[in-house]
Amino acid sequence: MATIEKASACVGYYLSGGIPIGWTTILGLTSTNVAGSTKKVIVACIGTIAYTAKDAPRYLLAQTAIVIVYLLITVDLWIIRVLAVKENKKRDHRKAELSEAYVVEKNHEFQDLTDRQNLEFRYSL
């Protein structure tokens, strides 16, 4: 820490407090917005960033990767929301078009359908 400017280190420290919110939101969205047990297991696989001894003590490569991942998380959250709203509207519109002709299949919730196959599924926002 001695080689880093104190002001920028302080700003970075305070900004890093809100970053886990985006990560936790992504984890929550992937568990609620994915249906089908096989698909859930695949989505749950998450990689980690390795800190190597050659980058010690500042670990600049790992810190840069973390910042890039956090920026991608922010973009990803926005894209997920836009796509979820669009898909929910499309499903609601399809249901409204059919009105009384629309029939919900009995016990569809026990068929282990994916979110794409189950037309009653709505994405959480």
Backbone atoms as SQL, in Angstrom:
CREATE TABLE atoms (id INTEGER PRIMARY KEY, chain TEXT, resi INTEGER, resn TEXT, atom TEXT, x REAL, y REAL, z REAL);
INSERT INTO atoms VALUES
  (1, 'A', 1, 'MET', 'N', 0.817, -1.195, 0.000),
  (2, 'A', 1, 'MET', 'CA', 0.000, 0.000, 0.000),
  (3, 'A', 1, 'MET', 'C', 0.859, 1.257, 0.000),
  (4, 'A', 2, 'ALA', 'N', 2.099, 1.152, 0.392),
  (5, 'A', 2, 'ALA', 'CA', 2.958, 2.317, 0.479),
  (6, 'A', 2, 'ALA', 'C', 3.235, 2.932, -0.889),
  (7, 'A', 3, 'THR', 'N', 3.165, 2.140, -1.955),
  (8, 'A', 3, 'THR', 'CA', 3.476, 2.656, -3.289),
  (9, 'A', 3, 'THR', 'C', 2.263, 3.241, -3.994),
  (10, 'A', 4, 'ILE', 'N', 1.123, 3.227, -3.355),
  (11, 'A', 4, 'ILE', 'CA', -0.113, 3.727, -3.966),
  (12, 'A', 4, 'ILE', 'C', -0.468, 5.074, -3.352),
  (13, 'A', 5, 'GLU', 'N', -0.982, 5.966, -4.188),
  (14, 'A', 5, 'GLU', 'CA', -1.450, 7.253, -3.689),
  (15, 'A', 5, 'GLU', 'C', -2.568, 7.031, -2.679),
  (16, 'A', 6, 'LYS', 'N', -2.508, 7.711, -1.567),
  (17, 'A', 6, 'LYS', 'CA', -3.495, 7.506, -0.506),
  (18, 'A', 6, 'LYS', 'C', -4.904, 7.935, -0.918),
  (19, 'A', 7, 'ALA', 'N', -5.016, 9.027, -1.665),
  (20, 'A', 7, 'ALA', 'CA', -6.339, 9.503, -2.075),
  (21, 'A', 7, 'ALA', 'C', -7.012, 8.498, -3.010),
  (22, 'A', 8, 'SER', 'N', -6.281, 8.000, -4.013),
  (23, 'A', 8, 'SER', 'CA', -6.885, 7.046, -4.944),
  (24, 'A', 8, 'SER', 'C', -7.175, 5.716, -4.251),
  (25, 'A', 9, 'ALA', 'N', -6.339, 5.324, -3.308),
  (26, 'A', 9, 'ALA', 'CA', -6.598, 4.097, -2.559),
  (27, 'A', 9, 'ALA', 'C', -7.863, 4.241, -1.714),
  (28, 'A', 10, 'CYS', 'N', -8.062, 5.414, -1.144),
  (29, 'A', 10, 'CYS', 'CA', -9.263, 5.661, -0.325),
  (30, 'A', 10, 'CYS', 'C', -10.523, 5.635, -1.196),
  (31, 'A', 11, 'VAL', 'N', -10.461, 6.292, -2.355),
  (32, 'A', 11, 'VAL', 'CA', -11.608, 6.301, -3.277),
  (33, 'A', 11, 'VAL', 'C', -11.913, 4.877, -3.735),
  (34, 'A', 12, 'GLY', 'N', -10.884, 4.133, -4.111),
  (35, 'A', 12, 'GLY', 'CA', -11.070, 2.740, -4.525),
  (36, 'A', 12, 'GLY', 'C', -11.680, 1.889, -3.437),
  (37, 'A', 13, 'TYR', 'N', -11.255, 2.127, -2.195),
  (38, 'A', 13, 'TYR', 'CA', -11.791, 1.380, -1.053),
  (39, 'A', 13, 'TYR', 'C', -13.287, 1.656, -0.887),
  (40, 'A', 14, 'TYR', 'N', -13.671, 2.927, -0.964),
  (41, 'A', 14, 'TYR', 'CA', -15.085, 3.264, -0.788),
  (42, 'A', 14, 'TYR', 'C', -15.943, 2.767, -1.957),
  (43, 'A', 15, 'LEU', 'N', -15.420, 2.847, -3.176),
  (44, 'A', 15, 'LEU', 'CA', -16.174, 2.369, -4.335),
  (45, 'A', 15, 'LEU', 'C', -16.348, 0.853, -4.328),
  (46, 'A', 16, 'SER', 'N', -15.376, 0.148, -3.792),
  (47, 'A', 16, 'SER', 'CA', -15.462, -1.317, -3.796),
  (48, 'A', 16, 'SER', 'C', -16.553, -1.840, -2.872),
  (49, 'A', 17, 'GLY', 'N', -17.063, -1.020, -1.988),
  (50, 'A', 17, 'GLY', 'CA', -18.130, -1.452, -1.079),
  (51, 'A', 17, 'GLY', 'C', -19.417, -1.813, -1.787),
  (52, 'A', 18, 'GLY', 'N', -19.734, -1.151, -2.889),
  (53, 'A', 18, 'GLY', 'CA', -20.980, -1.429, -3.603),
  (54, 'A', 18, 'GLY', 'C', -20.866, -2.491, -4.675),
  (55, 'A', 19, 'ILE', 'N', -19.667, -2.899, -4.995),
  (56, 'A', 19, 'ILE', 'CA', -19.465, -3.856, -6.080),
  (57, 'A', 19, 'ILE', 'C', -20.097, -5.223, -5.801),
  (58, 'A', 20, 'PRO', 'N', -20.022, -5.747, -4.585),
  (59, 'A', 20, 'PRO', 'CA', -20.651, -7.056, -4.356),
  (60, 'A', 20, 'PRO', 'C', -22.153, -7.079, -4.622),
  (61, 'A', 21, 'ILE', 'N', -22.789, -5.919, -4.619),
  (62, 'A', 21, 'ILE', 'CA', -24.227, -5.860, -4.891),
  (63, 'A', 21, 'ILE', 'C', -24.512, -6.362, -6.310),
  (64, 'A', 22, 'GLY', 'N', -23.726, -5.909, -7.275),
  (65, 'A', 22, 'GLY', 'CA', -23.917, -6.354, -8.655),
  (66, 'A', 22, 'GLY', 'C', -23.646, -7.834, -8.816),
  (67, 'A', 23, 'TRP', 'N', -22.592, -8.312, -8.173),
  (68, 'A', 23, 'TRP', 'CA', -22.244, -9.734, -8.254),
  (69, 'A', 23, 'TRP', 'C', -23.347, -10.590, -7.642),
  (70, 'A', 24, 'THR', 'N', -23.831, -10.197, -6.475),
  (71, 'A', 24, 'THR', 'CA', -24.897, -10.944, -5.814),
  (72, 'A', 24, 'THR', 'C', -26.170, -10.913, -6.646),
  (73, 'A', 25, 'THR', 'N', -26.441, -9.780, -7.265),
  (74, 'A', 25, 'THR', 'CA', -27.625, -9.671, -8.125),
  (75, 'A', 25, 'THR', 'C', -27.523, -10.627, -9.299),
  (76, 'A', 26, 'ILE', 'N', -26.346, -10.705, -9.910),
  (77, 'A', 26, 'ILE', 'CA', -26.157, -11.633, -11.036),
  (78, 'A', 26, 'ILE', 'C', -26.377, -13.073, -10.574),
  (79, 'A', 27, 'LEU', 'N', -25.841, -13.429, -9.414),
  (80, 'A', 27, 'LEU', 'CA', -26.031, -14.789, -8.914),
  (81, 'A', 27, 'LEU', 'C', -27.511, -15.071, -8.650),
  (82, 'A', 28, 'GLY', 'N', -28.205, -14.099, -8.077),
  (83, 'A', 28, 'GLY', 'CA', -29.633, -14.269, -7.822),
  (84, 'A', 28, 'GLY', 'C', -30.441, -14.376, -9.100),
  (85, 'A', 29, 'LEU', 'N', -30.123, -13.543, -10.072),
  (86, 'A', 29, 'LEU', 'CA', -30.855, -13.583, -11.345),
  (87, 'A', 29, 'LEU', 'C', -30.638, -14.892, -12.084),
  (88, 'A', 30, 'THR', 'N', -29.413, -15.429, -12.023),
  (89, 'A', 30, 'THR', 'CA', -29.180, -16.687, -12.726),
  (90, 'A', 30, 'THR', 'C', -29.916, -17.839, -12.060),
  (91, 'A', 31, 'SER', 'N', -30.135, -17.755, -10.767),
  (92, 'A', 31, 'SER', 'CA', -30.862, -18.852, -10.124),
  (93, 'A', 31, 'SER', 'C', -32.373, -18.716, -10.284),
  (94, 'A', 32, 'THR', 'N', -32.891, -17.483, -10.358),
  (95, 'A', 32, 'THR', 'CA', -34.344, -17.319, -10.492),
  (96, 'A', 32, 'THR', 'C', -34.809, -17.265, -11.939),
  (97, 'A', 33, 'ASN', 'N', -33.944, -16.867, -12.850),
  (98, 'A', 33, 'ASN', 'CA', -34.354, -16.694, -14.235),
  (99, 'A', 33, 'ASN', 'C', -33.923, -17.833, -15.136),
  (100, 'A', 34, 'VAL', 'N', -33.593, -18.953, -14.561),
  (101, 'A', 34, 'VAL', 'CA', -33.239, -20.133, -15.335),
  (102, 'A', 34, 'VAL', 'C', -34.060, -21.290, -14.797),
  (103, 'A', 35, 'ALA', 'N', -34.762, -21.965, -15.679),
  (104, 'A', 35, 'ALA', 'CA', -35.562, -23.112, -15.265),
  (105, 'A', 35, 'ALA', 'C', -34.978, -24.367, -15.905),
  (106, 'A', 36, 'GLY', 'N', -35.168, -25.488, -15.245),
  (107, 'A', 36, 'GLY', 'CA', -34.612, -26.755, -15.714),
  (108, 'A', 36, 'GLY', 'C', -33.366, -27.079, -14.911),
  (109, 'A', 37, 'SER', 'N', -33.343, -28.238, -14.285),
  (110, 'A', 37, 'SER', 'CA', -32.246, -28.559, -13.367),
  (111, 'A', 37, 'SER', 'C', -30.896, -28.651, -14.062),
  (112, 'A', 38, 'THR', 'N', -30.817, -29.207, -15.250),
  (113, 'A', 38, 'THR', 'CA', -29.543, -29.313, -15.957),
  (114, 'A', 38, 'THR', 'C', -29.005, -27.932, -16.301),
  (115, 'A', 39, 'LYS', 'N', -29.876, -27.056, -16.768),
  (116, 'A', 39, 'LYS', 'CA', -29.465, -25.708, -17.137),
  (117, 'A', 39, 'LYS', 'C', -28.986, -24.941, -15.905),
  (118, 'A', 40, 'LYS', 'N', -29.642, -25.130, -14.761),
  (119, 'A', 40, 'LYS', 'CA', -29.229, -24.457, -13.522),
  (120, 'A', 40, 'LYS', 'C', -27.817, -24.854, -13.117),
  (121, 'A', 41, 'VAL', 'N', -27.484, -26.133, -13.239),
  (122, 'A', 41, 'VAL', 'CA', -26.155, -26.602, -12.858),
  (123, 'A', 41, 'VAL', 'C', -25.094, -25.980, -13.753),
  (124, 'A', 42, 'ILE', 'N', -25.356, -25.909, -15.046),
  (125, 'A', 42, 'ILE', 'CA', -24.386, -25.332, -15.983),
  (126, 'A', 42, 'ILE', 'C', -24.184, -23.851, -15.700),
  (127, 'A', 43, 'VAL', 'N', -25.254, -23.122, -15.439),
  (128, 'A', 43, 'VAL', 'CA', -25.154, -21.687, -15.178),
  (129, 'A', 43, 'VAL', 'C', -24.423, -21.417, -13.859),
  (130, 'A', 44, 'ALA', 'N', -24.513, -22.326, -12.908),
  (131, 'A', 44, 'ALA', 'CA', -23.905, -22.121, -11.593),
  (132, 'A', 44, 'ALA', 'C', -22.386, -22.225, -11.597),
  (133, 'A', 45, 'CYS', 'N', -21.787, -22.711, -12.676),
  (134, 'A', 45, 'CYS', 'CA', -20.324, -22.839, -12.753),
  (135, 'A', 45, 'CYS', 'C', -19.705, -21.461, -12.982),
  (136, 'A', 46, 'ILE', 'N', -18.910, -21.017, -12.027),
  (137, 'A', 46, 'ILE', 'CA', -18.311, -19.685, -12.111),
  (138, 'A', 46, 'ILE', 'C', -16.803, -19.803, -11.901),
  (139, 'A', 47, 'GLY', 'N', -16.047, -19.150, -12.756),
  (140, 'A', 47, 'GLY', 'CA', -14.584, -19.191, -12.629),
  (141, 'A', 47, 'GLY', 'C', -14.070, -18.189, -11.617),
  (142, 'A', 48, 'THR', 'N', -12.810, -18.318, -11.245),
  (143, 'A', 48, 'THR', 'CA', -12.189, -17.393, -10.298),
  (144, 'A', 48, 'THR', 'C', -10.943, -16.769, -10.926),
  (145, 'A', 49, 'ILE', 'N', -10.497, -15.696, -10.340),
  (146, 'A', 49, 'ILE', 'CA', -9.282, -15.016, -10.789),
  (147, 'A', 49, 'ILE', 'C', -8.139, -15.461, -9.886),
  (148, 'A', 50, 'ALA', 'N', -7.021, -15.866, -10.502),
  (149, 'A', 50, 'ALA', 'CA', -5.874, -16.362, -9.729),
  (150, 'A', 50, 'ALA', 'C', -4.879, -15.243, -9.469),
  (151, 'A', 51, 'TYR', 'N', -4.426, -15.184, -8.242),
  (152, 'A', 51, 'TYR', 'CA', -3.342, -14.279, -7.872),
  (153, 'A', 51, 'TYR', 'C', -2.048, -15.084, -7.929),
  (154, 'A', 52, 'THR', 'N', -1.108, -14.675, -8.783),
  (155, 'A', 52, 'THR', 'CA', 0.144, -15.408, -8.906),
  (156, 'A', 52, 'THR', 'C', 1.246, -14.710, -8.119),
  (157, 'A', 53, 'ALA', 'N', 2.205, -15.490, -7.658),
  (158, 'A', 53, 'ALA', 'CA', 3.294, -14.962, -6.841),
  (159, 'A', 53, 'ALA', 'C', 4.144, -13.959, -7.607),
  (160, 'A', 54, 'LYS', 'N', 4.263, -14.143, -8.918),
  (161, 'A', 54, 'LYS', 'CA', 5.101, -13.226, -9.698),
  (162, 'A', 54, 'LYS', 'C', 4.525, -11.815, -9.738),
  (163, 'A', 55, 'ASP', 'N', 3.220, -11.642, -9.480),
  (164, 'A', 55, 'ASP', 'CA', 2.589, -10.322, -9.487),
  (165, 'A', 55, 'ASP', 'C', 2.590, -9.658, -8.112),
  (166, 'A', 56, 'ALA', 'N', 3.101, -10.355, -7.100),
  (167, 'A', 56, 'ALA', 'CA', 3.124, -9.814, -5.736),
  (168, 'A', 56, 'ALA', 'C', 4.029, -8.593, -5.683),
  (169, 'A', 57, 'PRO', 'N', 3.838, -7.651, -4.842),
  (170, 'A', 57, 'PRO', 'CA', 2.797, -7.546, -3.828),
  (171, 'A', 57, 'PRO', 'C', 1.560, -6.784, -4.302),
  (172, 'A', 58, 'ARG', 'N', 1.626, -6.166, -5.507),
  (173, 'A', 58, 'ARG', 'CA', 0.509, -5.317, -5.943),
  (174, 'A', 58, 'ARG', 'C', -0.560, -6.085, -6.699),
  (175, 'A', 59, 'TYR', 'N', -0.214, -7.202, -7.307),
  (176, 'A', 59, 'TYR', 'CA', -1.165, -8.025, -8.066),
  (177, 'A', 59, 'TYR', 'C', -1.937, -7.181, -9.078),
  (178, 'A', 60, 'LEU', 'N', -1.205, -6.383, -9.845),
  (179, 'A', 60, 'LEU', 'CA', -1.825, -5.453, -10.792),
  (180, 'A', 60, 'LEU', 'C', -2.669, -6.170, -11.840),
  (181, 'A', 61, 'LEU', 'N', -2.200, -7.291, -12.340),
  (182, 'A', 61, 'LEU', 'CA', -2.957, -8.039, -13.349),
  (183, 'A', 61, 'LEU', 'C', -4.299, -8.517, -12.782),
  (184, 'A', 62, 'ALA', 'N', -4.282, -9.062, -11.585),
  (185, 'A', 62, 'ALA', 'CA', -5.524, -9.545, -10.955),
  (186, 'A', 62, 'ALA', 'C', -6.464, -8.385, -10.646),
  (187, 'A', 63, 'GLN', 'N', -5.929, -7.264, -10.173),
  (188, 'A', 63, 'GLN', 'CA', -6.771, -6.109, -9.873),
  (189, 'A', 63, 'GLN', 'C', -7.399, -5.538, -11.149),
  (190, 'A', 64, 'THR', 'N', -6.633, -5.506, -12.218),
  (191, 'A', 64, 'THR', 'CA', -7.168, -5.042, -13.501),
  (192, 'A', 64, 'THR', 'C', -8.276, -5.970, -13.982),
  (193, 'A', 65, 'ALA', 'N', -8.053, -7.264, -13.847),
  (194, 'A', 65, 'ALA', 'CA', -9.072, -8.232, -14.255),
  (195, 'A', 65, 'ALA', 'C', -10.344, -8.059, -13.435),
  (196, 'A', 66, 'ILE', 'N', -10.195, -7.805, -12.151),
  (197, 'A', 66, 'ILE', 'CA', -11.369, -7.605, -11.286),
  (198, 'A', 66, 'ILE', 'C', -12.156, -6.375, -11.730),
  (199, 'A', 67, 'VAL', 'N', -11.480, -5.282, -12.017),
  (200, 'A', 67, 'VAL', 'CA', -12.164, -4.066, -12.470),
  (201, 'A', 67, 'VAL', 'C', -12.902, -4.329, -13.785),
  (202, 'A', 68, 'ILE', 'N', -12.259, -5.029, -14.692),
  (203, 'A', 68, 'ILE', 'CA', -12.899, -5.353, -15.978),
  (204, 'A', 68, 'ILE', 'C', -14.127, -6.231, -15.756),
  (205, 'A', 69, 'VAL', 'N', -14.007, -7.221, -14.876),
  (206, 'A', 69, 'VAL', 'CA', -15.147, -8.100, -14.576),
  (207, 'A', 69, 'VAL', 'C', -16.291, -7.297, -13.965),
  (208, 'A', 70, 'TYR', 'N', -15.983, -6.372, -13.066),
  (209, 'A', 70, 'TYR', 'CA', -17.036, -5.551, -12.459),
  (210, 'A', 70, 'TYR', 'C', -17.720, -4.661, -13.489),
  (211, 'A', 71, 'LEU', 'N', -16.972, -4.135, -14.435),
  (212, 'A', 71, 'LEU', 'CA', -17.589, -3.350, -15.506),
  (213, 'A', 71, 'LEU', 'C', -18.479, -4.228, -16.379),
  (214, 'A', 72, 'LEU', 'N', -18.002, -5.438, -16.669),
  (215, 'A', 72, 'LEU', 'CA', -18.810, -6.376, -17.464),
  (216, 'A', 72, 'LEU', 'C', -20.071, -6.792, -16.710),
  (217, 'A', 73, 'ILE', 'N', -19.983, -6.918, -15.392),
  (218, 'A', 73, 'ILE', 'CA', -21.161, -7.252, -14.584),
  (219, 'A', 73, 'ILE', 'C', -22.216, -6.159, -14.735),
  (220, 'A', 74, 'THR', 'N', -21.779, -4.907, -14.697),
  (221, 'A', 74, 'THR', 'CA', -22.715, -3.798, -14.825),
  (222, 'A', 74, 'THR', 'C', -23.406, -3.831, -16.188),
  (223, 'A', 75, 'VAL', 'N', -22.641, -4.034, -17.235),
  (224, 'A', 75, 'VAL', 'CA', -23.206, -4.134, -18.586),
  (225, 'A', 75, 'VAL', 'C', -24.127, -5.347, -18.681),
  (226, 'A', 76, 'ASP', 'N', -23.696, -6.465, -18.095),
  (227, 'A', 76, 'ASP', 'CA', -24.481, -7.697, -18.125),
  (228, 'A', 76, 'ASP', 'C', -25.829, -7.513, -17.427),
  (229, 'A', 77, 'LEU', 'N', -25.828, -6.848, -16.287),
  (230, 'A', 77, 'LEU', 'CA', -27.091, -6.609, -15.571),
  (231, 'A', 77, 'LEU', 'C', -28.060, -5.797, -16.428),
  (232, 'A', 78, 'TRP', 'N', -27.547, -4.797, -17.115),
  (233, 'A', 78, 'TRP', 'CA', -28.388, -3.974, -17.968),
  (234, 'A', 78, 'TRP', 'C', -28.954, -4.797, -19.124),
  (235, 'A', 79, 'ILE', 'N', -28.110, -5.590, -19.759),
  (236, 'A', 79, 'ILE', 'CA', -28.552, -6.433, -20.880),
  (237, 'A', 79, 'ILE', 'C', -29.574, -7.459, -20.411),
  (238, 'A', 80, 'ILE', 'N', -29.334, -8.087, -19.262),
  (239, 'A', 80, 'ILE', 'CA', -30.283, -9.069, -18.718),
  (240, 'A', 80, 'ILE', 'C', -31.646, -8.424, -18.501),
  (241, 'A', 81, 'ARG', 'N', -31.649, -7.229, -17.955),
  (242, 'A', 81, 'ARG', 'CA', -32.921, -6.550, -17.688),
  (243, 'A', 81, 'ARG', 'C', -33.663, -6.228, -18.987),
  (244, 'A', 82, 'VAL', 'N', -32.958, -5.688, -19.965),
  (245, 'A', 82, 'VAL', 'CA', -33.585, -5.338, -21.249),
  (246, 'A', 82, 'VAL', 'C', -34.180, -6.583, -21.903),
  (247, 'A', 83, 'LEU', 'N', -33.412, -7.673, -21.931),
  (248, 'A', 83, 'LEU', 'CA', -33.906, -8.907, -22.555),
  (249, 'A', 83, 'LEU', 'C', -35.065, -9.522, -21.773),
  (250, 'A', 84, 'ALA', 'N', -35.006, -9.465, -20.435),
  (251, 'A', 84, 'ALA', 'CA', -36.089, -10.034, -19.617),
  (252, 'A', 84, 'ALA', 'C', -37.386, -9.256, -19.811),
  (253, 'A', 85, 'VAL', 'N', -37.298, -7.934, -19.824),
  (254, 'A', 85, 'VAL', 'CA', -38.499, -7.114, -20.049),
  (255, 'A', 85, 'VAL', 'C', -39.090, -7.420, -21.421),
  (256, 'A', 86, 'LYS', 'N', -38.229, -7.497, -22.437),
  (257, 'A', 86, 'LYS', 'CA', -38.683, -7.783, -23.802),
  (258, 'A', 86, 'LYS', 'C', -39.367, -9.145, -23.886),
  (259, 'A', 87, 'GLU', 'N', -38.754, -10.170, -23.291),
  (260, 'A', 87, 'GLU', 'CA', -39.328, -11.524, -23.346),
  (261, 'A', 87, 'GLU', 'C', -40.629, -11.609, -22.550),
  (262, 'A', 88, 'ASN', 'N', -40.689, -10.966, -21.378),
  (263, 'A', 88, 'ASN', 'CA', -41.927, -10.965, -20.593),
  (264, 'A', 88, 'ASN', 'C', -43.066, -10.301, -21.365),
  (265, 'A', 89, 'LYS', 'N', -42.773, -9.177, -22.029),
  (266, 'A', 89, 'LYS', 'CA', -43.805, -8.489, -22.820),
  (267, 'A', 89, 'LYS', 'C', -44.271, -9.362, -23.981),
  (268, 'A', 90, 'LYS', 'N', -43.315, -10.048, -24.629),
  (269, 'A', 90, 'LYS', 'CA', -43.667, -10.917, -25.755),
  (270, 'A', 90, 'LYS', 'C', -44.573, -12.060, -25.285),
  (271, 'A', 91, 'ARG', 'N', -44.265, -12.647, -24.142),
  (272, 'A', 91, 'ARG', 'CA', -45.091, -13.749, -23.621),
  (273, 'A', 91, 'ARG', 'C', -46.465, -13.251, -23.191),
  (274, 'A', 92, 'ASP', 'N', -46.498, -12.076, -22.554),
  (275, 'A', 92, 'ASP', 'CA', -47.788, -11.511, -22.150),
  (276, 'A', 92, 'ASP', 'C', -48.636, -11.157, -23.372),
  (277, 'A', 93, 'HIS', 'N', -47.996, -10.629, -24.413),
  (278, 'A', 93, 'HIS', 'CA', -48.707, -10.276, -25.642),
  (279, 'A', 93, 'HIS', 'C', -49.269, -11.535, -26.319),
  (280, 'A', 94, 'ARG', 'N', -48.468, -12.595, -26.370),
  (281, 'A', 94, 'ARG', 'CA', -48.917, -13.852, -26.972),
  (282, 'A', 94, 'ARG', 'C', -50.119, -14.411, -26.203),
  (283, 'A', 95, 'LYS', 'N', -50.058, -14.315, -24.874),
  (284, 'A', 95, 'LYS', 'CA', -51.159, -14.811, -24.037),
  (285, 'A', 95, 'LYS', 'C', -52.412, -13.962, -24.261),
  (286, 'A', 96, 'ALA', 'N', -52.246, -12.631, -24.383),
  (287, 'A', 96, 'ALA', 'CA', -53.384, -11.738, -24.610),
  (288, 'A', 96, 'ALA', 'C', -54.005, -11.947, -25.988),
  (289, 'A', 97, 'GLU', 'N', -53.183, -12.227, -26.986),
  (290, 'A', 97, 'GLU', 'CA', -53.697, -12.465, -28.341),
  (291, 'A', 97, 'GLU', 'C', -54.627, -13.672, -28.379),
  (292, 'A', 98, 'LEU', 'N', -54.232, -14.719, -27.673),
  (293, 'A', 98, 'LEU', 'CA', -55.035, -15.943, -27.679),
  (294, 'A', 98, 'LEU', 'C', -56.233, -15.841, -26.747),
  (295, 'A', 99, 'SER', 'N', -56.201, -14.933, -25.819),
  (296, 'A', 99, 'SER', 'CA', -57.214, -14.702, -24.778),
  (297, 'A', 99, 'SER', 'C', -57.828, -16.008, -24.262),
  (298, 'A', 100, 'GLU', 'N', -59.038, -16.302, -24.635),
  (299, 'A', 100, 'GLU', 'CA', -59.704, -17.488, -24.088),
  (300, 'A', 100, 'GLU', 'C', -59.214, -18.785, -24.720),
  (301, 'A', 101, 'ALA', 'N', -58.576, -18.709, -25.860),
  (302, 'A', 101, 'ALA', 'CA', -58.044, -19.906, -26.504),
  (303, 'A', 101, 'ALA', 'C', -56.757, -20.383, -25.831),
  (304, 'A', 102, 'TYR', 'N', -56.176, -19.497, -25.013),
  (305, 'A', 102, 'TYR', 'CA', -54.933, -19.845, -24.317),
  (306, 'A', 102, 'TYR', 'C', -55.249, -20.797, -23.171),
  (307, 'A', 103, 'VAL', 'N', -54.622, -21.953, -23.178),
  (308, 'A', 103, 'VAL', 'CA', -54.852, -22.956, -22.135),
  (309, 'A', 103, 'VAL', 'C', -53.510, -23.301, -21.491),
  (310, 'A', 104, 'VAL', 'N', -53.482, -23.246, -20.168),
  (311, 'A', 104, 'VAL', 'CA', -52.275, -23.610, -19.438),
  (312, 'A', 104, 'VAL', 'C', -52.256, -25.124, -19.271),
  (313, 'A', 105, 'GLU', 'N', -51.153, -25.724, -19.676),
  (314, 'A', 105, 'GLU', 'CA', -51.021, -27.179, -19.569),
  (315, 'A', 105, 'GLU', 'C', -51.004, -27.581, -18.098),
  (316, 'A', 106, 'LYS', 'N', -51.752, -28.617, -17.755),
  (317, 'A', 106, 'LYS', 'CA', -51.811, -29.066, -16.362),
  (318, 'A', 106, 'LYS', 'C', -50.479, -29.663, -15.931),
  (319, 'A', 107, 'ASN', 'N', -50.097, -29.345, -14.710),
  (320, 'A', 107, 'ASN', 'CA', -48.866, -29.850, -14.082),
  (321, 'A', 107, 'ASN', 'C', -47.608, -29.530, -14.879),
  (322, 'A', 108, 'HIS', 'N', -47.614, -28.435, -15.614),
  (323, 'A', 108, 'HIS', 'CA', -46.432, -28.073, -16.390),
  (324, 'A', 108, 'HIS', 'C', -45.234, -27.761, -15.496),
  (325, 'A', 109, 'GLU', 'N', -45.498, -27.332, -14.260),
  (326, 'A', 109, 'GLU', 'CA', -44.403, -26.997, -13.342),
  (327, 'A', 109, 'GLU', 'C', -43.602, -28.222, -12.893),
  (328, 'A', 110, 'PHE', 'N', -44.145, -29.393, -13.085),
  (329, 'A', 110, 'PHE', 'CA', -43.443, -30.623, -12.680),
  (330, 'A', 110, 'PHE', 'C', -42.750, -31.315, -13.855),
  (331, 'A', 111, 'GLN', 'N', -42.753, -30.716, -15.018),
  (332, 'A', 111, 'GLN', 'CA', -42.186, -31.343, -16.209),
  (333, 'A', 111, 'GLN', 'C', -40.714, -30.988, -16.432),
  (334, 'A', 112, 'ASP', 'N', -40.115, -30.224, -15.551),
  (335, 'A', 112, 'ASP', 'CA', -38.711, -29.814, -15.662),
  (336, 'A', 112, 'ASP', 'C', -38.428, -29.162, -17.012),
  (337, 'A', 113, 'LEU', 'N', -39.331, -28.232, -17.387),
  (338, 'A', 113, 'LEU', 'CA', -39.147, -27.476, -18.626),
  (339, 'A', 113, 'LEU', 'C', -38.174, -26.336, -18.378),
  (340, 'A', 114, 'THR', 'N', -37.427, -25.956, -19.392),
  (341, 'A', 114, 'THR', 'CA', -36.544, -24.804, -19.252),
  (342, 'A', 114, 'THR', 'C', -37.371, -23.529, -19.332),
  (343, 'A', 115, 'ASP', 'N', -36.742, -22.401, -19.037),
  (344, 'A', 115, 'ASP', 'CA', -37.447, -21.129, -19.105),
  (345, 'A', 115, 'ASP', 'C', -37.910, -20.817, -20.526),
  (346, 'A', 116, 'ARG', 'N', -37.229, -21.325, -21.537),
  (347, 'A', 116, 'ARG', 'CA', -37.628, -21.116, -22.929),
  (348, 'A', 116, 'ARG', 'C', -38.819, -21.997, -23.311),
  (349, 'A', 117, 'GLN', 'N', -38.873, -23.204, -22.760),
  (350, 'A', 117, 'GLN', 'CA', -39.951, -24.137, -23.099),
  (351, 'A', 117, 'GLN', 'C', -41.241, -23.819, -22.349),
  (352, 'A', 118, 'ASN', 'N', -41.137, -23.319, -21.127),
  (353, 'A', 118, 'ASN', 'CA', -42.295, -23.047, -20.292),
  (354, 'A', 118, 'ASN', 'C', -42.808, -21.636, -20.580),
  (355, 'A', 119, 'LEU', 'N', -43.906, -21.539, -21.323),
  (356, 'A', 119, 'LEU', 'CA', -44.445, -20.236, -21.710),
  (357, 'A', 119, 'LEU', 'C', -45.099, -19.492, -20.551),
  (358, 'A', 120, 'GLU', 'N', -45.325, -20.158, -19.431),
  (359, 'A', 120, 'GLU', 'CA', -45.868, -19.508, -18.239),
  (360, 'A', 120, 'GLU', 'C', -44.764, -18.858, -17.397),
  (361, 'A', 121, 'PHE', 'N', -43.525, -19.174, -17.696),
  (362, 'A', 121, 'PHE', 'CA', -42.397, -18.640, -16.944),
  (363, 'A', 121, 'PHE', 'C', -42.231, -17.157, -17.237),
  (364, 'A', 122, 'ARG', 'N', -42.056, -16.339, -16.185),
  (365, 'A', 122, 'ARG', 'CA', -41.777, -14.924, -16.335),
  (366, 'A', 122, 'ARG', 'C', -40.459, -14.622, -15.636),
  (367, 'A', 123, 'TYR', 'N', -39.640, -13.820, -16.292),
  (368, 'A', 123, 'TYR', 'CA', -38.331, -13.472, -15.753),
  (369, 'A', 123, 'TYR', 'C', -38.467, -12.433, -14.648),
  (370, 'A', 124, 'SER', 'N', -37.723, -12.623, -13.577),
  (371, 'A', 124, 'SER', 'CA', -37.720, -11.671, -12.464),
  (372, 'A', 124, 'SER', 'C', -36.954, -10.430, -12.854),
  (373, 'A', 125, 'LEU', 'N', -37.441, -9.299, -12.403),
  (374, 'A', 125, 'LEU', 'CA', -36.742, -8.037, -12.674),
  (375, 'A', 125, 'LEU', 'C', -36.281, -7.515, -11.381);
